[in-house]
CSV table of C-alpha atoms and ligand atoms in Angstrom, one decimal:
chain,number,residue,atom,x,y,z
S,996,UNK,CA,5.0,30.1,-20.7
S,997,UNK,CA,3.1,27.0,-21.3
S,998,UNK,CA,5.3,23.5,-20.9
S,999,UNK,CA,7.2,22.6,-24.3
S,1000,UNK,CA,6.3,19.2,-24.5
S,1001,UNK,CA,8.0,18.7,-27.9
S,1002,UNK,CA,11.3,20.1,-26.1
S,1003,UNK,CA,10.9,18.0,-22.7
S,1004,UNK,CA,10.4,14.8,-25.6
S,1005,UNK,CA,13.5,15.7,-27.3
S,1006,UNK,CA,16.0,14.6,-24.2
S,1007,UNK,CA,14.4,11.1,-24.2
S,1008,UNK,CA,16.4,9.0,-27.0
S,1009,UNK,CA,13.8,5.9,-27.0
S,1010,UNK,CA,10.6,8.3,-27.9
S,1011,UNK,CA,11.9,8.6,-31.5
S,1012,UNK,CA,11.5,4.6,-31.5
S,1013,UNK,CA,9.4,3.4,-34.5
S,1014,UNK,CA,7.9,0.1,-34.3
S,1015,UNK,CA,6.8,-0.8,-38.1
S,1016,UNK,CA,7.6,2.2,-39.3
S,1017,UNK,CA,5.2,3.9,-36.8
S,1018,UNK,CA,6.2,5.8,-33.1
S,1019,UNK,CA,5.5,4.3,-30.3
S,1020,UNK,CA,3.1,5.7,-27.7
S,1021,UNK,CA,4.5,4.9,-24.4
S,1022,UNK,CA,1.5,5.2,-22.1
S,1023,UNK,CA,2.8,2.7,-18.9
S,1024,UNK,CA,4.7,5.3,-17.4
S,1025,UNK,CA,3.1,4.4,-14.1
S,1026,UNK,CA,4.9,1.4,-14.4
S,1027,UNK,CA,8.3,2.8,-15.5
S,1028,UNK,CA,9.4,6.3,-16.7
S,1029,UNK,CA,11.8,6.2,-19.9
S,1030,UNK,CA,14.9,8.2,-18.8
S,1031,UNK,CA,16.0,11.5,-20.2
S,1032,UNK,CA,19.6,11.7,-21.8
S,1033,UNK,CA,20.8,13.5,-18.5
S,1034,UNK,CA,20.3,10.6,-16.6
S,1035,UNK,CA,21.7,8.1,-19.3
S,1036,UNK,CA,24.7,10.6,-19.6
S,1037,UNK,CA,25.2,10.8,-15.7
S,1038,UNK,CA,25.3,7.3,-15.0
S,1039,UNK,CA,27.4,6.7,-18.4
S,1040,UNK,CA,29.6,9.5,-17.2
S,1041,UNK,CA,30.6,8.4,-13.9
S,1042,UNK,CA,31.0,4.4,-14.9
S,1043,UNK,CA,33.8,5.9,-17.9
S,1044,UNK,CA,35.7,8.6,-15.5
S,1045,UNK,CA,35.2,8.1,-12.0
S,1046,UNK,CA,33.8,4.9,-10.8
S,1047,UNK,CA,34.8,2.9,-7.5
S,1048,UNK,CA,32.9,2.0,-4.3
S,1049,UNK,CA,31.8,4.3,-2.1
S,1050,UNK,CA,32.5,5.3,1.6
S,1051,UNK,CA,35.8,2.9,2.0
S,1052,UNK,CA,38.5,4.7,-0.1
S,1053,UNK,CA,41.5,6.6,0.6
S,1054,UNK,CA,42.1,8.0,-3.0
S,1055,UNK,CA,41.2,10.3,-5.6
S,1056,UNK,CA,38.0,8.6,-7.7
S,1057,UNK,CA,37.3,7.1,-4.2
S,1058,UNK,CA,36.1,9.7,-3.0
S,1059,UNK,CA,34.4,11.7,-6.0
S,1060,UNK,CA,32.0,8.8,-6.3
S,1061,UNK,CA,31.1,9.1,-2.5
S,1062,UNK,CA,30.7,12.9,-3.3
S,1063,UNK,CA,28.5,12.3,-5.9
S,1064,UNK,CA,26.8,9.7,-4.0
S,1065,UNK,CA,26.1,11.6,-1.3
S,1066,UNK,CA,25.2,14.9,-3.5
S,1067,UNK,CA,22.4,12.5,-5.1
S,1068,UNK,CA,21.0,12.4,-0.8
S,1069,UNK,CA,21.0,16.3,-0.4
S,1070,UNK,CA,19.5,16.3,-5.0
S,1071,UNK,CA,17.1,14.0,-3.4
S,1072,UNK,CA,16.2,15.6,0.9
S,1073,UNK,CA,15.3,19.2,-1.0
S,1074,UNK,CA,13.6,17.5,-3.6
S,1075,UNK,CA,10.4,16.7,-1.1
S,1076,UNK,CA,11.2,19.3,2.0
S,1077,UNK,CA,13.4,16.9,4.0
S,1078,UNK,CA,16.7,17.0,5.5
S,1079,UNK,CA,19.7,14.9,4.3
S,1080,UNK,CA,20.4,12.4,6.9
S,1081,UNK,CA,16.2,11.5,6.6
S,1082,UNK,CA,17.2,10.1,3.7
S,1083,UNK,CA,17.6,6.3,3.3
S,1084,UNK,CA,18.5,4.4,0.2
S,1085,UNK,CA,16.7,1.2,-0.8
S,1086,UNK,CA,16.1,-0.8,-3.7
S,1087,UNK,CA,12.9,0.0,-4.5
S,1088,UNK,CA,9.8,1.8,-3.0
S,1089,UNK,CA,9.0,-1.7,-2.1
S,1090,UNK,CA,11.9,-2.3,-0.1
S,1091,UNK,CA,11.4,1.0,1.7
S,1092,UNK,CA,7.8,-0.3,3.4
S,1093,UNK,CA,9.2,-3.6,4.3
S,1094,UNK,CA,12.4,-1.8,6.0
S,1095,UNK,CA,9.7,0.5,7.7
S,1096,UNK,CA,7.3,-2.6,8.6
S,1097,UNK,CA,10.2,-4.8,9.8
S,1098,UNK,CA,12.3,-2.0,11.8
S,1099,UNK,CA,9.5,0.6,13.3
S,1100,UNK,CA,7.0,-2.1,13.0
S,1101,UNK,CA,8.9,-4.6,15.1
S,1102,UNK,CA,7.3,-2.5,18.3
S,1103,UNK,CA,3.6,-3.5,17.3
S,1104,UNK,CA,2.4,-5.3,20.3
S,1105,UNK,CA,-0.8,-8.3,20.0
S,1106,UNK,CA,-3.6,-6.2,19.3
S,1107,UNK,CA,-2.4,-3.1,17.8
S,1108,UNK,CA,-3.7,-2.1,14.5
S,1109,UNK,CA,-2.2,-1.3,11.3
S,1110,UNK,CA,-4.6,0.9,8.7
S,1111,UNK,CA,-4.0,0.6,4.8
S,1112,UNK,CA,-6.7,1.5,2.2
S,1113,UNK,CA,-8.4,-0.7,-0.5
S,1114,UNK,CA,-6.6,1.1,-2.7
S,1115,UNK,CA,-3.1,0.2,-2.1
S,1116,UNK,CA,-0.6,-1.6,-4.7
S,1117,UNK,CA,0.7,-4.6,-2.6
S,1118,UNK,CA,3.6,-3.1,-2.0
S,1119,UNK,CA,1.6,-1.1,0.7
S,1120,UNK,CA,-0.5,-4.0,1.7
S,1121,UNK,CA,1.8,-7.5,2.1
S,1122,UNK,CA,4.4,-5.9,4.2
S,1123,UNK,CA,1.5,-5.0,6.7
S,1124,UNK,CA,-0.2,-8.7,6.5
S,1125,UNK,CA,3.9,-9.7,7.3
S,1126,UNK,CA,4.0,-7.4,9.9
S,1127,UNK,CA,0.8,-8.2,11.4
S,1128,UNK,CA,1.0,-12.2,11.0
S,1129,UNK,CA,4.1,-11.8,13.3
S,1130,UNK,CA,3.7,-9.5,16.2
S,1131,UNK,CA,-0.5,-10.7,16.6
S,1132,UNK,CA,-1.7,-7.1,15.2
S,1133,UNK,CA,-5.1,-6.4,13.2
S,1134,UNK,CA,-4.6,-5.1,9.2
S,1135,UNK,CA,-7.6,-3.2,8.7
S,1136,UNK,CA,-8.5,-1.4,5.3
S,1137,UNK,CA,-9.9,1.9,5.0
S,1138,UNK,CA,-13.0,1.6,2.1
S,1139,UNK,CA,-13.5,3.8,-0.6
S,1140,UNK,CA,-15.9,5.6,-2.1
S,1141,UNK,CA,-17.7,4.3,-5.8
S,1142,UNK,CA,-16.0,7.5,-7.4
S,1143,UNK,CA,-12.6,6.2,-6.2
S,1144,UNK,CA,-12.2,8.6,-3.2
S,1145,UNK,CA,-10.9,7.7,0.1
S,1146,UNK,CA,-13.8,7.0,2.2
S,1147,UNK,CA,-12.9,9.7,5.0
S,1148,UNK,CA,-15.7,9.4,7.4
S,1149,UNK,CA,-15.1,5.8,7.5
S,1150,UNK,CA,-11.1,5.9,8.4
S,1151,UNK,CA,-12.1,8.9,10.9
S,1152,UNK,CA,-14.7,6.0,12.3
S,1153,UNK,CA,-11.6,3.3,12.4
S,1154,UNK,CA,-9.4,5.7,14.2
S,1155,UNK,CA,-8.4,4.7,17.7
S,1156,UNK,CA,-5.6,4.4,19.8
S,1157,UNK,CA,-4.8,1.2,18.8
S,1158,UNK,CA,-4.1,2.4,15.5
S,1159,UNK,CA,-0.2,2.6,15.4
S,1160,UNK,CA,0.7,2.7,11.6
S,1161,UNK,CA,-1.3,4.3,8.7
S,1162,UNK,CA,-0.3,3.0,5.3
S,1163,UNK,CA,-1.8,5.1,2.7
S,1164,UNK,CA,-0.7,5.8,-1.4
S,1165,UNK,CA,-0.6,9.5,-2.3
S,1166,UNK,CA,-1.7,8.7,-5.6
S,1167,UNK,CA,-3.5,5.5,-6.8
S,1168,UNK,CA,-1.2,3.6,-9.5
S,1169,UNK,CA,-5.0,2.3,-10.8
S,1170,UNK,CA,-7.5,5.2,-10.0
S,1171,UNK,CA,-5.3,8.1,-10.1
S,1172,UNK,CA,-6.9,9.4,-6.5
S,1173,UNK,CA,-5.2,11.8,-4.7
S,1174,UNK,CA,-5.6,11.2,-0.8
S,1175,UNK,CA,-5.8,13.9,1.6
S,1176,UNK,CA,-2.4,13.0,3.4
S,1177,UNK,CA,-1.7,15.9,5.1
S,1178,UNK,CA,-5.5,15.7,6.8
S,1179,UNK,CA,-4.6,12.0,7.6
S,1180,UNK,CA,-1.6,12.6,9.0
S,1181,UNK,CA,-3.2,15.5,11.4
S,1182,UNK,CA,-5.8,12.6,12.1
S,1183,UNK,CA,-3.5,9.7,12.8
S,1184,UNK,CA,-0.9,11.8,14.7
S,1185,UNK,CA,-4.3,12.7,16.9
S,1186,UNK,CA,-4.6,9.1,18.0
S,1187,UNK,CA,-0.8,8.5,18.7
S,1188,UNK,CA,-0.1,6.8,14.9
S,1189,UNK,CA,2.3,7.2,12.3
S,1190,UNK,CA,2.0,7.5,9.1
S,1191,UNK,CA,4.1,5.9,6.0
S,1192,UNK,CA,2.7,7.4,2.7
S,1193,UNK,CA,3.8,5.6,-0.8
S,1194,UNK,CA,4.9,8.5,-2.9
S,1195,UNK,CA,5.4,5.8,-5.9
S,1196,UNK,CA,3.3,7.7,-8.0
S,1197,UNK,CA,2.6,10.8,-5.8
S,1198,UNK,CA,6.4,12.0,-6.0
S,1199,UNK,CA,6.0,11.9,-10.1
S,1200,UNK,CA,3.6,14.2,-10.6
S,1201,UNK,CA,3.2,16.4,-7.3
S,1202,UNK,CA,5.5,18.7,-5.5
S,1203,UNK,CA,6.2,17.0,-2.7
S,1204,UNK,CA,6.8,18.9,0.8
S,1205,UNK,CA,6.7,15.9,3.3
S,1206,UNK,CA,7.6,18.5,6.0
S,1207,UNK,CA,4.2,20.5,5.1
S,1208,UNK,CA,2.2,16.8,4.7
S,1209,UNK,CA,4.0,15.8,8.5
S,1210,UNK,CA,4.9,12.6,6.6
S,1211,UNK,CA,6.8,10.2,9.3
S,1212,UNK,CA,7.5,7.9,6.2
S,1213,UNK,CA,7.4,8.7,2.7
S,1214,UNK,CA,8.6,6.0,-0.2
S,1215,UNK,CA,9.0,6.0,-3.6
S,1216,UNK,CA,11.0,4.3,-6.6
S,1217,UNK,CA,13.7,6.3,-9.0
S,1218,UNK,CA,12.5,4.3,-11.6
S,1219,UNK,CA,9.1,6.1,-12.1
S,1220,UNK,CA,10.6,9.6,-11.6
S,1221,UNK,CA,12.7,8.8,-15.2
S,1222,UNK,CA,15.6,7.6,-12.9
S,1223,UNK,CA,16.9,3.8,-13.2
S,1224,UNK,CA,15.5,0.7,-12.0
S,1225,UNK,CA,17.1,-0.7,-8.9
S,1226,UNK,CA,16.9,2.0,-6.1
S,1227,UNK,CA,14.1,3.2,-3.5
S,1228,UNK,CA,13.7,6.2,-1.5
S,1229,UNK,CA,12.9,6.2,2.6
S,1230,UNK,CA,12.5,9.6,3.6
S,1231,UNK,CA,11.6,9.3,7.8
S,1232,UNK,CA,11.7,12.2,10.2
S,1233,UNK,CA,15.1,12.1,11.9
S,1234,UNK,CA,13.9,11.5,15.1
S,1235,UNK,CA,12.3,8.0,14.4
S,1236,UNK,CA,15.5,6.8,12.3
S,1237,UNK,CA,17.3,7.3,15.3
S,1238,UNK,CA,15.0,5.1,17.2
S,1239,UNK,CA,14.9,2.5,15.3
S,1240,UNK,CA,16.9,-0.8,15.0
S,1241,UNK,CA,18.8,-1.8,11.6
S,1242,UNK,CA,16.8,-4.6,9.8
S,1243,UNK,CA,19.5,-6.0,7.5
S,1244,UNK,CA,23.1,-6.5,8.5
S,1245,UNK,CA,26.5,-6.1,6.8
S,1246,UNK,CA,29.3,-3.3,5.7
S,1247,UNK,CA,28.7,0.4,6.4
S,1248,UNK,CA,25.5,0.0,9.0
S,1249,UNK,CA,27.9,-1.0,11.8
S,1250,UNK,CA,30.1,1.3,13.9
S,1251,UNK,CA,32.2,-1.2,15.5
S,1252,UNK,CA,32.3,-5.1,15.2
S,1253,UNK,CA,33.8,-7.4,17.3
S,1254,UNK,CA,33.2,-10.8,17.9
S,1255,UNK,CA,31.4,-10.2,21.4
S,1256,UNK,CA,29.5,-7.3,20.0
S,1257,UNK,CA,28.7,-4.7,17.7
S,1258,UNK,CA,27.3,-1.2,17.4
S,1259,UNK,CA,25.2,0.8,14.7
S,1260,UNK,CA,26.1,3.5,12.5
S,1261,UNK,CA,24.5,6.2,12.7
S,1262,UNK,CA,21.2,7.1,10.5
S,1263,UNK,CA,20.6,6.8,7.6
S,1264,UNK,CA,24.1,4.8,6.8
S,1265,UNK,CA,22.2,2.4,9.5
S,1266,UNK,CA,20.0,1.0,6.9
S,1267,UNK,CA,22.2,0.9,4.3
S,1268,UNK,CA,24.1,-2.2,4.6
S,1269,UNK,CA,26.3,-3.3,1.9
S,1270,UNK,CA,27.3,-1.7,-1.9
S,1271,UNK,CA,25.1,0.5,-2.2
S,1272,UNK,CA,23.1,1.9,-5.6
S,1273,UNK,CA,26.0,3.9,-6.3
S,1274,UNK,CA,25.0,4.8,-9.8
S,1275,UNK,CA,21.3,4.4,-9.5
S,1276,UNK,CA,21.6,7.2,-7.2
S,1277,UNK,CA,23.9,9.3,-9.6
S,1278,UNK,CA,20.9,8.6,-11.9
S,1279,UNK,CA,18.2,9.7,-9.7
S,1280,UNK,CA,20.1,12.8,-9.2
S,1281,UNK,CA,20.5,13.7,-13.0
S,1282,UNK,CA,16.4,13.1,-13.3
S,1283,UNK,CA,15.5,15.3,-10.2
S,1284,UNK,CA,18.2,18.0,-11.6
S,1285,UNK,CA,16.7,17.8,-15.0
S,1286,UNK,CA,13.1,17.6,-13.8
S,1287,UNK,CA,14.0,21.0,-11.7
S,1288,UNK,CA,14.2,22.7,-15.0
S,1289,UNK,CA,10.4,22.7,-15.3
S,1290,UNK,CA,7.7,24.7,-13.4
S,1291,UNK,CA,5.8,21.7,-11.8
S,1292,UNK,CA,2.5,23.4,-11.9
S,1293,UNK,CA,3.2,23.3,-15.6
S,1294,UNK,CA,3.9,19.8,-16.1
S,1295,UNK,CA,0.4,19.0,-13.6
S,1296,UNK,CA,-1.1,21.2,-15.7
S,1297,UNK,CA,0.0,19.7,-19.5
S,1298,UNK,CA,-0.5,15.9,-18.2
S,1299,UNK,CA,-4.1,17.0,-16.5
S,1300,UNK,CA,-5.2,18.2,-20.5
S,1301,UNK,CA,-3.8,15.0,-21.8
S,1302,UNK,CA,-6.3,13.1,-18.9
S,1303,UNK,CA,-9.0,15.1,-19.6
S,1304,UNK,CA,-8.9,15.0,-23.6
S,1305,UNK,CA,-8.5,11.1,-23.2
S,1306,UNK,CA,-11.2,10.8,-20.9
S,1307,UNK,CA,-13.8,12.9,-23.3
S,1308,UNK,CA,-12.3,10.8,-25.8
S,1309,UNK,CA,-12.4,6.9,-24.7
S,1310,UNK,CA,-15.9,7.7,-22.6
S,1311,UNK,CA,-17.6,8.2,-26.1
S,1312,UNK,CA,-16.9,4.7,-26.7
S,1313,UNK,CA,-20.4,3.3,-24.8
S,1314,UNK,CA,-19.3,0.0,-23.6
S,1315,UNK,CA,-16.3,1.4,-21.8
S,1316,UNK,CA,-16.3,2.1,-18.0
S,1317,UNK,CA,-13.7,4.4,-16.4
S,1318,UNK,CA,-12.4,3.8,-13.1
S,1319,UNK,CA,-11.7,6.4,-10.5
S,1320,UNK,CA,-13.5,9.7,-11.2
S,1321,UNK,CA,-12.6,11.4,-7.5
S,1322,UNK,CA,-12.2,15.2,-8.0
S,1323,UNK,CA,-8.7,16.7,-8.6
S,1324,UNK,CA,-7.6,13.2,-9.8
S,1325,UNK,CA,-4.5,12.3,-11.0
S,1326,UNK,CA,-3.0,11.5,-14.9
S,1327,UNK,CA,-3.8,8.1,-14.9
S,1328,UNK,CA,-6.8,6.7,-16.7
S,1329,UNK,CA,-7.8,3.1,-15.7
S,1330,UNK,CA,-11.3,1.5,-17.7
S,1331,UNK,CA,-12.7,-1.7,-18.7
S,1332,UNK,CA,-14.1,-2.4,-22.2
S,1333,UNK,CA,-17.1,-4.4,-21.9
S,1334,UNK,CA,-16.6,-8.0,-21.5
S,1335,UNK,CA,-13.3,-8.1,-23.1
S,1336,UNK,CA,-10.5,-9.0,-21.3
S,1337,UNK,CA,-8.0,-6.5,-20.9
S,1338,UNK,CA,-5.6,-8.6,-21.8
S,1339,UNK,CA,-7.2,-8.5,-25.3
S,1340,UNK,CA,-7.7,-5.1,-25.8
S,1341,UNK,CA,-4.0,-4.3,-24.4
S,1342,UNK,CA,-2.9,-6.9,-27.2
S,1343,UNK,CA,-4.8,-4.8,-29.9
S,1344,UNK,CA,-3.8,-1.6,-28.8
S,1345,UNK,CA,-0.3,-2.7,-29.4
S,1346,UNK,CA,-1.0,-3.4,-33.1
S,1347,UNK,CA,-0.7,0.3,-32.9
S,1348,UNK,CA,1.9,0.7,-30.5
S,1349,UNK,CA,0.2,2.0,-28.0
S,1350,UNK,CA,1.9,0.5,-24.6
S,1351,UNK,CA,-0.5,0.2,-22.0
S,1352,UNK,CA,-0.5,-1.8,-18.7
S,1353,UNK,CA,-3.1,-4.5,-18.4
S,1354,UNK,CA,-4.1,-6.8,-15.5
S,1355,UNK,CA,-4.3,-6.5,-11.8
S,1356,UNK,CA,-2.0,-3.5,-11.6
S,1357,UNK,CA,-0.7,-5.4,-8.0
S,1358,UNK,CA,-3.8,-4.1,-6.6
S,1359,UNK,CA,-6.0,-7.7,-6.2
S,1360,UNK,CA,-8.1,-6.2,-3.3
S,1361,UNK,CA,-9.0,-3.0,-5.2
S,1362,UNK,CA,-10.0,-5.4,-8.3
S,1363,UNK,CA,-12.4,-7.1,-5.4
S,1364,UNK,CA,-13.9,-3.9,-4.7
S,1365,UNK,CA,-14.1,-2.7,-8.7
S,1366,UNK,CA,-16.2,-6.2,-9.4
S,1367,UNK,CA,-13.4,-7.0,-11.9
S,1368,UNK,CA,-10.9,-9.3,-12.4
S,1369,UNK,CA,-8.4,-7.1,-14.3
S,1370,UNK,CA,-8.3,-3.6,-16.2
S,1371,UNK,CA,-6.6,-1.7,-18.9
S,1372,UNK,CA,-4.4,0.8,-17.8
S,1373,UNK,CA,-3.1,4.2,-19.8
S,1374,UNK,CA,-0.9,6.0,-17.3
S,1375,UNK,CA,0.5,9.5,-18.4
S,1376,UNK,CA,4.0,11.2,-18.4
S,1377,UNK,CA,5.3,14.7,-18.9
S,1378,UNK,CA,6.4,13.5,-22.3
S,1379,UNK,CA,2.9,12.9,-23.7
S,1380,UNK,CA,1.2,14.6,-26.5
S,1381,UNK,CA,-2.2,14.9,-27.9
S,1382,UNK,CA,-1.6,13.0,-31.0
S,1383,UNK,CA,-0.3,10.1,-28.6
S,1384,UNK,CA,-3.8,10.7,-26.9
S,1385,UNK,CA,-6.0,10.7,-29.6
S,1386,UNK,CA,-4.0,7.3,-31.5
S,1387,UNK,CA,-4.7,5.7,-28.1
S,1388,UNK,CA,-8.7,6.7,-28.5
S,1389,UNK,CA,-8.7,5.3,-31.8
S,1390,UNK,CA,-6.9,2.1,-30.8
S,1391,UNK,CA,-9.5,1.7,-28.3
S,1392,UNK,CA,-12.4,2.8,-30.6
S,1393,UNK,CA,-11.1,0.0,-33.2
S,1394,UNK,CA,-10.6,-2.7,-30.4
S,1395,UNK,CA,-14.3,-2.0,-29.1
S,1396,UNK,CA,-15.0,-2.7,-32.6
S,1397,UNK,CA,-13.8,-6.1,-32.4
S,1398,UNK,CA,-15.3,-7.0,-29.7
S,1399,UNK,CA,-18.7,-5.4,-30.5
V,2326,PLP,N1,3.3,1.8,-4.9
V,2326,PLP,C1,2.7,2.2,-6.0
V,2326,PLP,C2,1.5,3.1,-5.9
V,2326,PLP,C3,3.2,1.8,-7.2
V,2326,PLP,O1,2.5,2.2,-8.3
V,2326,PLP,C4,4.3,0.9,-7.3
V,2326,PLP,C5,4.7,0.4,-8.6
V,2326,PLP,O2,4.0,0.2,-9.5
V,2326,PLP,C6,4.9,0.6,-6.1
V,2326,PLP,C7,4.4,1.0,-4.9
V,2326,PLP,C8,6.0,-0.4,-6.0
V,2326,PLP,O3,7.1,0.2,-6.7
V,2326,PLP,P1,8.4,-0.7,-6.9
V,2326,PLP,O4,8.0,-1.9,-7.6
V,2326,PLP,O5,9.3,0.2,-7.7
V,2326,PLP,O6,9.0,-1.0,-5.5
């Protein structure tokens, strides 16, 4: 049975939003997913009937909330193939690479090299530089190819032993490129290097097996995956939390403290110091629960029309250049209209509420390499339709107008 969009929409309260007495077409879920009424529920739920902090108590709601806590780390470990203790909880995707750069990364030596792609969101690239600027290691970043494709014969070139870390997105927030990452793991595991991937995007709209991709590190946000705002996944094989050292100190990472000393708790509570997300992570688990419902293939399937029928749509429009055309491409369609700024034609498309993302996307070196300075951005979700799609072409249509 082909995905019910028009059901999946239903469960998302904010999508029957009328601005002016016309919907809104919610097109920046790359940015941020709108949350199904599970997840609202879940998290409404728990702060009514059984709230408190987690890990510490002795009574009843005490320790419902840890349970649920700790259910949302097992919702999340079979989600994408891991195991439960691989799982670390962060704030953000974000936070997860610079708890991965400033832990793991701490045993880069002068010299060493770190690998990241041209393509990266800076969440993938300025914890590297960090990393780098400190311990006297080389950031080098893999090119790509004009169509948006990781250039592969270039990062097998780069590939040496002194390669220790290879940062790479599964899915370009700008291009929509999906890399190879298992074949890049294979490669950098060849040389002696691991490998952090930034599901950010990737996790949204792929199943995820990071057992099958040999991921060491694999990041991504809740908030994207129509969870809330404020917490981060760190999935990393078992074997290197273990090895590594805590990177921030307080509560529930320590074993035992005394003034003279003090020991670690074990993985992953290591690197979870402090109050955690405790109903962030009740949220996350509501949105993979409820995303569970669906066939995935389905979903890829249902956003890849919506992609393709804007694409034929918007590449009518002759001034209009579309970025990232790499085969088997993701559901994110990034172009430039002419000379306009996309700061204009964003404005105009919101005239009829169409919410794009314009700008840099927090990708300045991959602007570099496009020649531009920034780009419109219309990134889609599972709750999409065609009409959404083809009020977006129009938009554009009458925008190029305007500029014309
Ligand atoms: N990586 C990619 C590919 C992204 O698209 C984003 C967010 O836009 C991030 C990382 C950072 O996510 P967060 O801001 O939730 O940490």
């Amino acid at each position: 049975m082909p995905f019910d969009v028009e059901k999946a929409r239903a469960d998302f309260p904010i999508l029957s939003r009328e601005i002016n007495n016309k919907p809104l077409v919610y097109l920046d879920s790359g940015a941020s997913a709108q949350k199904p009424e599970a997840v609202i529920e879940a998290m409404s739920h728990a702060m009514r009937h059984s709230y408190a902090n987690v890990h510490r108590g002795l009574y009843r709601m005490a320790n419902e909330v840890t349970d649920a806590y700790e259910a949302g780390r097992e919702t999340v470990a079979s989600f994408i193939g891991g195991e439960t203790n691989e799982i670390v909880f962060t704030k953000s995707a974000t936070e997860a690479v610079n708890l991965v750069a400033n832990s793991w990364g701490d045993r880069l030596q002068a010299g060493d090299e770190i690998l990241t792609t041209e393509m990266e969101h800076h969440a993938n690239i300025v914890p590297w530089y960090m990393l780098a600027k400190r311990r006297g290691a080389v950031l080098r970043y893999v090119p790509m190819l004009d169509d948006g494709s990781l250039d592969m014969v270039a990062f097998d070139a780069m590939l040496s032993p002194k390669v220790k870390i290879v940062a790479v997105t599964h899915m370009s927030n700008v291009l929509g490129t999906i890399n190879p990452v298992t074949e890049i793991a294979t490669k950098a595991h060849a040389v002696g290097a691991k490998v952090v991937i930034d599901g950010a995007q990737g996790v949204v709209h792929l199943k995820v097996d990071v057992k099958a991709i040999d991921a060491d590190f694999y990041v991504f946000s809740a908030h994207k995956l129509y969870g809330p705002t404020g917490l981060g996944v760190l999935y990393a094989k078992s074997e290197l939390l273990h090895d590594m050292p805590p990177w921030q100190g307080g509560g529930e990472m320590i074993g035992r403290v005394t003034k003279e000393e003090i020991t670690w708790n074990e993985p992953p509570h290591r690197f979870e110091a402090g109050t955690p997300a405790i109903l962030e992570v009740i949220g996350l688990k509501a949105a993979i629960d409820w995303l569970n419902q669906f066939d995935r293939a389905e979903v890829e399937a249902h956003e890849h029309a919506l992609y393709q029928r804007a694409y034929d749509r918007l590449t009518q429009i002759n001034s209009l250049r579309v970025h990232g055309t790499a085969p088997g491409k993701g559901s994110i369609l990034t172009f430039s209209l002419g000379q306009a700024h996309a700061h204009d034609v964003a404005q105009i498309l919101d005239r009829y509420n169409v919410a794009v993302r314009a700008g840099t996307h927090c990708a300045e070196p991959l602007m570099t390499r496009l020649g531009v300075t920034s780009t419109v951005r219309a990134s889609i979700a599972l709750y999409n339709t065609q009409a959404e799609i083809d009020t977006l072409a129009e938009a554009v249509e009458k925008a190029q107008s305007f500029f014309a």
